[in-house]
Short mmCIF file of C-alpha atoms and ligand atoms in Angstrom, two decimals:
data_model
loop_
_atom_site.label_atom_id
_atom_site.label_comp_id
_atom_site.label_asym_id
_atom_site.label_seq_id
_atom_site.Cartn_x
_atom_site.Cartn_y
_atom_site.Cartn_z
CA MET A 1 17.91 13.81 3.70
CA LYS A 2 21.67 13.58 3.99
CA LYS A 3 22.91 10.08 4.63
CA GLY A 4 26.67 10.52 5.12
CA VAL A 5 28.76 8.94 7.86
CA LEU A 6 27.72 11.70 10.26
CA TYR A 7 24.01 11.25 9.65
CA GLY A 8 22.52 10.90 13.12
CA ILE A 9 25.77 11.68 14.94
CA VAL A 10 25.90 14.78 17.13
CA ALA A 11 28.52 16.30 19.41
CA SER A 12 28.30 15.21 23.02
CA SER A 13 31.49 16.05 24.90
CA LYS A 14 35.15 16.70 24.15
CA THR A 15 35.88 13.02 23.79
CA ARG A 16 32.58 11.56 22.74
CA VAL A 17 29.78 11.91 20.22
CA ARG A 18 26.23 10.63 20.44
CA CYS A 19 24.22 8.63 17.95
CA VAL A 20 20.72 10.07 18.07
CA PHE A 21 19.21 7.06 16.30
CA CYS A 22 20.71 4.36 18.54
CA ARG A 23 20.79 6.35 21.77
CA VAL A 24 24.47 5.52 22.41
CA HIS A 25 27.70 7.42 23.01
CA ILE A 26 30.73 6.71 20.86
CA PRO A 27 34.36 7.80 21.25
CA LYS A 28 35.04 10.81 19.05
CA ALA A 29 37.34 9.09 16.59
CA ASN A 30 36.57 8.70 12.91
CA LYS A 31 37.23 5.00 13.07
CA CYS A 32 34.76 4.45 15.93
CA ILE A 33 32.11 6.60 14.31
CA GLU A 34 32.49 4.82 11.00
CA GLN A 35 32.36 1.44 12.68
CA HIS A 36 29.16 2.43 14.44
CA THR A 37 27.41 3.91 11.41
CA ASN A 38 28.31 0.84 9.35
CA GLY A 39 26.94 -1.46 12.04
CA ALA A 40 23.77 -3.52 11.72
CA LYS A 41 21.93 -1.91 14.62
CA HIS A 42 22.45 1.61 13.28
CA LYS A 43 21.26 0.56 9.84
CA ASP A 44 18.24 -1.24 11.27
CA ASN A 45 17.27 1.87 13.19
CA ILE A 46 17.47 4.00 10.05
CA ILE A 47 15.21 1.54 8.23
CA LEU A 48 12.69 1.59 11.10
CA MET A 49 12.74 5.38 11.15
CA THR A 50 12.11 5.63 7.42
CA GLU A 51 9.25 3.18 7.59
CA ASN A 52 7.63 5.03 10.48
CA GLY A 53 7.90 8.73 9.80
CA MET A 54 10.72 9.54 12.18
CA ILE A 55 13.20 12.11 11.04
CA PHE A 56 16.47 13.67 12.17
CA ARG A 57 15.72 17.32 12.81
CA ASP A 58 17.76 19.91 14.70
CA ASP A 59 20.01 17.19 16.13
CA GLU A 60 17.00 15.40 17.56
CA LEU A 61 14.84 12.47 16.63
CA TYR A 62 11.39 13.74 15.70
CA CYS A 63 8.31 11.60 15.12
CA LYS A 64 6.03 13.19 12.53
CA PRO A 65 2.92 11.07 13.22
CA CYS A 66 3.15 11.77 16.96
CA LYS A 67 4.26 15.35 16.32
CA ARG A 68 6.93 15.32 19.00
CA VAL A 69 10.61 15.13 19.70
CA MET A 70 11.38 11.75 21.16
CA ASP A 71 12.80 11.41 24.65
CA GLU A 72 16.50 10.82 24.79
CA GLU A 73 16.14 7.38 26.38
CA GLU A 74 13.33 6.25 24.11
CA SER A 75 14.63 3.85 21.48
CA VAL A 76 13.27 3.84 17.94
CA SER A 77 11.75 0.37 18.27
CA LYS A 78 10.27 1.14 21.67
CA HIS A 79 8.67 4.27 20.31
CA ILE A 80 7.08 2.38 17.42
CA ASP A 81 5.45 0.05 19.95
CA SER A 82 4.25 2.94 22.11
CA GLU A 83 0.52 3.48 22.37
CA SER A 84 0.34 6.83 20.60
CA HIS A 85 2.45 5.68 17.68
CA ALA A 86 0.74 2.31 17.33
CA ASN A 87 -2.68 3.97 17.44
CA TRP A 88 -1.75 6.36 14.67
CA GLN A 89 -0.40 3.49 12.61
CA ALA A 90 -3.57 1.44 13.02
CA ALA A 91 -5.81 4.42 12.25
CA ILE A 92 -3.94 5.47 9.11
CA GLU A 93 -3.84 1.91 7.80
CA ASP A 94 -7.55 1.57 8.37
CA LEU A 95 -8.30 4.86 6.59
CA THR A 96 -6.07 4.24 3.58
CA ASP A 97 -6.72 0.52 3.07
CA GLY A 98 -7.81 0.04 -0.56
CA GLU A 99 -7.79 3.80 -1.21
CA TYR A 100 -4.67 4.00 -3.40
CA ILE A 101 -3.00 6.45 -1.05
CA GLN A 102 0.77 6.24 -0.83
CA LEU A 103 2.13 6.99 2.61
CA GLU A 104 5.79 6.59 1.62
CA PRO A 105 6.35 10.21 0.59
CA TYR A 106 5.21 11.26 4.06
CA LEU A 107 6.92 8.51 6.03
CA THR A 108 10.29 8.65 4.31
CA SER A 109 10.97 12.37 4.08
CA GLU A 110 10.35 15.73 5.67
CA LYS A 111 7.22 16.17 3.55
CA GLU A 112 3.92 16.57 5.38
CA GLU A 113 1.92 15.05 2.52
CA ALA A 114 0.91 11.61 1.38
CA PHE A 115 0.09 11.06 -2.29
CA CYS A 116 -3.29 10.03 -3.64
CA GLU A 117 -2.68 7.91 -6.70
CA VAL A 118 -6.20 8.14 -8.09
CA CYS A 119 -6.60 11.91 -7.62
CA LYS A 120 -2.93 12.43 -8.48
CA LYS A 121 -2.35 14.92 -5.73
CA ASP A 122 -0.61 15.50 -2.42
CA ILE A 123 -2.74 15.40 0.71
CA ASN A 124 -1.68 16.53 4.14
CA CYS A 125 -1.13 13.33 6.09
CA SER A 126 -3.14 14.04 9.21
CA LEU A 127 -5.86 11.57 10.15
CA GLN A 128 -8.51 14.23 9.82
CA VAL A 129 -7.49 15.45 6.37
CA ILE A 130 -7.04 11.91 5.07
CA GLU A 131 -10.43 10.91 6.41
CA SER A 132 -12.22 13.77 4.70
CA HIS A 133 -10.26 13.16 1.51
CA VAL A 134 -11.16 9.47 1.22
CA ASN A 135 -14.80 10.33 1.82
CA SER A 136 -14.89 13.18 -0.67
CA ILE A 137 -17.04 12.86 -3.80
CA VAL A 138 -14.06 13.49 -6.07
CA HIS A 139 -11.97 10.76 -4.48
CA ARG A 140 -14.81 8.22 -4.43
CA GLY A 141 -15.44 8.96 -8.10
CA ASN A 142 -11.77 8.48 -8.97
CA ILE A 143 -11.62 5.24 -6.97
CA LEU A 144 -14.60 4.00 -8.91
CA GLU A 145 -12.95 4.74 -12.28
CA LYS A 146 -9.93 2.78 -11.08
CA LEU A 147 -12.04 -0.17 -9.90
CA LYS A 148 -14.38 -0.50 -12.88
CA PRO A 149 -11.91 -2.21 -15.23
CA LEU A 150 -10.68 -4.44 -12.40
CA ASN A 151 -14.23 -5.54 -11.66
CA GLY A 152 -15.83 -6.10 -15.03
CA ILE A 153 -18.07 -3.03 -14.79
CA PHE A 154 -19.07 -1.32 -18.04
CA ALA A 155 -21.07 1.66 -19.16
CA VAL A 156 -24.27 0.93 -21.07
CA ASP A 157 -26.24 2.98 -23.59
CA ASN A 158 -28.58 4.42 -21.05
CA ASP A 159 -26.65 6.41 -18.47
CA GLU A 160 -28.85 5.22 -15.65
CA GLU A 161 -27.18 1.86 -15.21
CA VAL A 162 -23.87 0.08 -15.60
CA TYR A 163 -23.36 -3.57 -16.49
CA CYS A 164 -21.45 -6.04 -14.33
CA LYS A 165 -20.02 -8.73 -16.56
CA VAL A 166 -19.07 -10.92 -13.61
CA CYS A 167 -22.64 -11.11 -12.28
CA ASP A 168 -24.35 -10.57 -15.65
CA ALA A 169 -26.40 -7.91 -13.92
CA TYR A 170 -27.23 -4.22 -14.13
CA VAL A 171 -26.48 -1.83 -11.30
CA ASP A 172 -27.69 1.74 -10.81
CA ASN A 173 -25.12 4.16 -12.14
CA THR A 174 -24.18 6.06 -9.00
CA VAL A 175 -20.79 6.03 -7.32
CA GLN A 176 -22.28 4.65 -4.15
CA THR A 177 -24.31 1.79 -5.62
CA ILE A 178 -21.47 0.65 -7.84
CA LEU A 179 -18.97 0.72 -4.97
CA GLU A 180 -21.49 -1.16 -2.84
CA HIS A 181 -21.82 -3.75 -5.57
CA ILE A 182 -18.05 -4.20 -5.77
CA ASP A 183 -17.56 -4.33 -2.00
CA ASP A 184 -20.71 -6.01 -0.73
CA ASP A 185 -22.58 -7.94 -3.41
CA GLU A 186 -22.41 -11.58 -2.39
CA GLU A 187 -22.33 -13.07 -5.87
CA HIS A 188 -19.71 -10.58 -7.02
CA ILE A 189 -17.45 -11.19 -4.05
CA GLU A 190 -17.84 -14.95 -4.26
CA TRP A 191 -16.87 -15.01 -7.93
CA PHE A 192 -13.65 -13.17 -7.14
CA ALA A 193 -12.89 -15.32 -4.11
CA GLU A 194 -13.38 -18.51 -6.09
CA MET A 195 -11.39 -17.27 -9.08
CA GLU A 196 -8.54 -15.96 -7.01
CA ASP A 197 -8.36 -19.25 -5.17
CA LEU A 198 -8.19 -21.09 -8.43
CA ILE A 199 -5.56 -18.97 -10.16
CA GLU A 200 -3.38 -18.17 -7.18
CA GLU A 201 0.25 -18.70 -8.19
CA GLN A 202 -0.88 -20.19 -11.51
CA ASP A 203 0.15 -17.27 -13.76
CA VAL A 204 -3.40 -16.96 -15.01
CA SER A 205 -4.53 -13.38 -15.57
CA LEU A 206 -8.10 -12.08 -15.44
CA GLU A 207 -7.05 -8.56 -16.28
CA ARG A 208 -8.02 -8.43 -19.92
CA TYR A 209 -11.21 -10.41 -19.32
CA LEU A 210 -12.38 -7.92 -16.70
CA ALA A 211 -11.36 -4.77 -18.57
CA ASN A 212 -12.82 -5.65 -21.96
CA GLU A 213 -16.50 -6.26 -22.29
CA ASN A 214 -16.25 -8.63 -25.26
CA GLU A 215 -13.29 -10.68 -24.07
CA VAL A 216 -14.41 -14.24 -23.23
CA ASN A 217 -11.02 -15.73 -22.31
CA VAL A 218 -8.53 -15.46 -19.50
CA TYR A 219 -4.85 -15.71 -20.28
CA CYS A 220 -2.37 -18.28 -18.97
CA LYS A 221 1.01 -16.62 -19.09
CA ARG A 222 2.83 -19.82 -18.22
CA CYS A 223 1.45 -21.67 -21.27
CA ASP A 224 0.88 -18.60 -23.44
CA LEU A 225 -2.67 -19.83 -23.87
CA GLU A 226 -6.18 -18.42 -23.80
CA ILE A 227 -8.74 -20.32 -21.72
CA ILE A 228 -12.46 -19.73 -21.76
CA CYS A 229 -13.41 -17.93 -18.56
CA ASP A 230 -15.49 -20.33 -16.55
CA ILE A 231 -14.54 -22.03 -13.32
CA GLN A 232 -14.59 -25.54 -14.82
CA SER A 233 -12.37 -24.72 -17.80
CA ILE A 234 -9.84 -22.86 -15.69
CA GLU A 235 -9.83 -25.62 -13.11
CA ASN A 236 -9.22 -28.23 -15.81
CA HIS A 237 -6.42 -26.14 -17.23
CA VAL A 238 -4.51 -25.46 -14.01
CA HIS A 239 -4.69 -29.17 -13.16
CA SER A 240 -3.71 -30.30 -16.65
CA GLU A 241 -0.40 -32.03 -17.15
CA SER A 242 0.76 -29.55 -19.75
CA HIS A 243 0.22 -26.63 -17.37
CA LEU A 244 1.77 -28.42 -14.40
CA ASN A 245 4.84 -29.46 -16.43
CA ASN A 246 5.20 -26.02 -17.89
CA LEU A 247 7.37 -24.08 -15.50
CA GLY A 248 7.36 -20.97 -17.62
ZN1 ZN B 1 23.55 4.63 15.55
ZN1 ZN B 2 5.48 8.28 16.80
ZN1 ZN B 3 -7.92 10.86 -3.76
ZN1 ZN B 4 -20.86 -8.00 -10.08
ZN1 ZN B 5 -1.26 -22.83 -18.24
#
């Protein structure tokens, strides 16, 4: 995408030009054009466009999610609030929530694809294609591999089960049952909720504990200290004077 002074500016009449992004006419003088394109409103509109999949194409403002050229009177912010655009936004967020799908490549360029981080591939960013992708066996399997080390899930000798360190329990080794355990098991979810509450903004990391089966400690980055991973010990530590006085 070119982003020079004339980005978004098109000819209008002998004496005036038009800014497609801001829906305004400007006198056709370099100074006026520069003043406009350096202005806050123009810059804000460009940011909104980039965040929302609107591009400058053939001297028009085109919305990729809505697949249409925008009306000349329709402002960028008004379009974002419009029903069709807002519906798309809500639907795509719903579909991609927790799925490691990056929408930025689609929203910020002419590309028609989003990027799936776990499958490491481009996917056409239509609701239908995204929906079938996130439900595909390959994607679910890749999501699971990504989530295992974040959830304390480990392979065991027999291939029929996996071990959840957090719950000290065995779970059937299928993509669906493991994902169900991670998303829906009450004990599992509660442990994470309680832990996250406890370590929020405390610089305490569970990462190594969850990813390594034999690790018994969590790590306090602020104190450069290992703490045994149980609620009581972590609670004592984050309330201890040494931790509280240690600002890292
Ligand atoms: Zn403008
Ligand atoms: Zn739109
Ligand atoms: Zn994928
Ligand atoms: Zn568990
Ligand atoms: Zn500490």
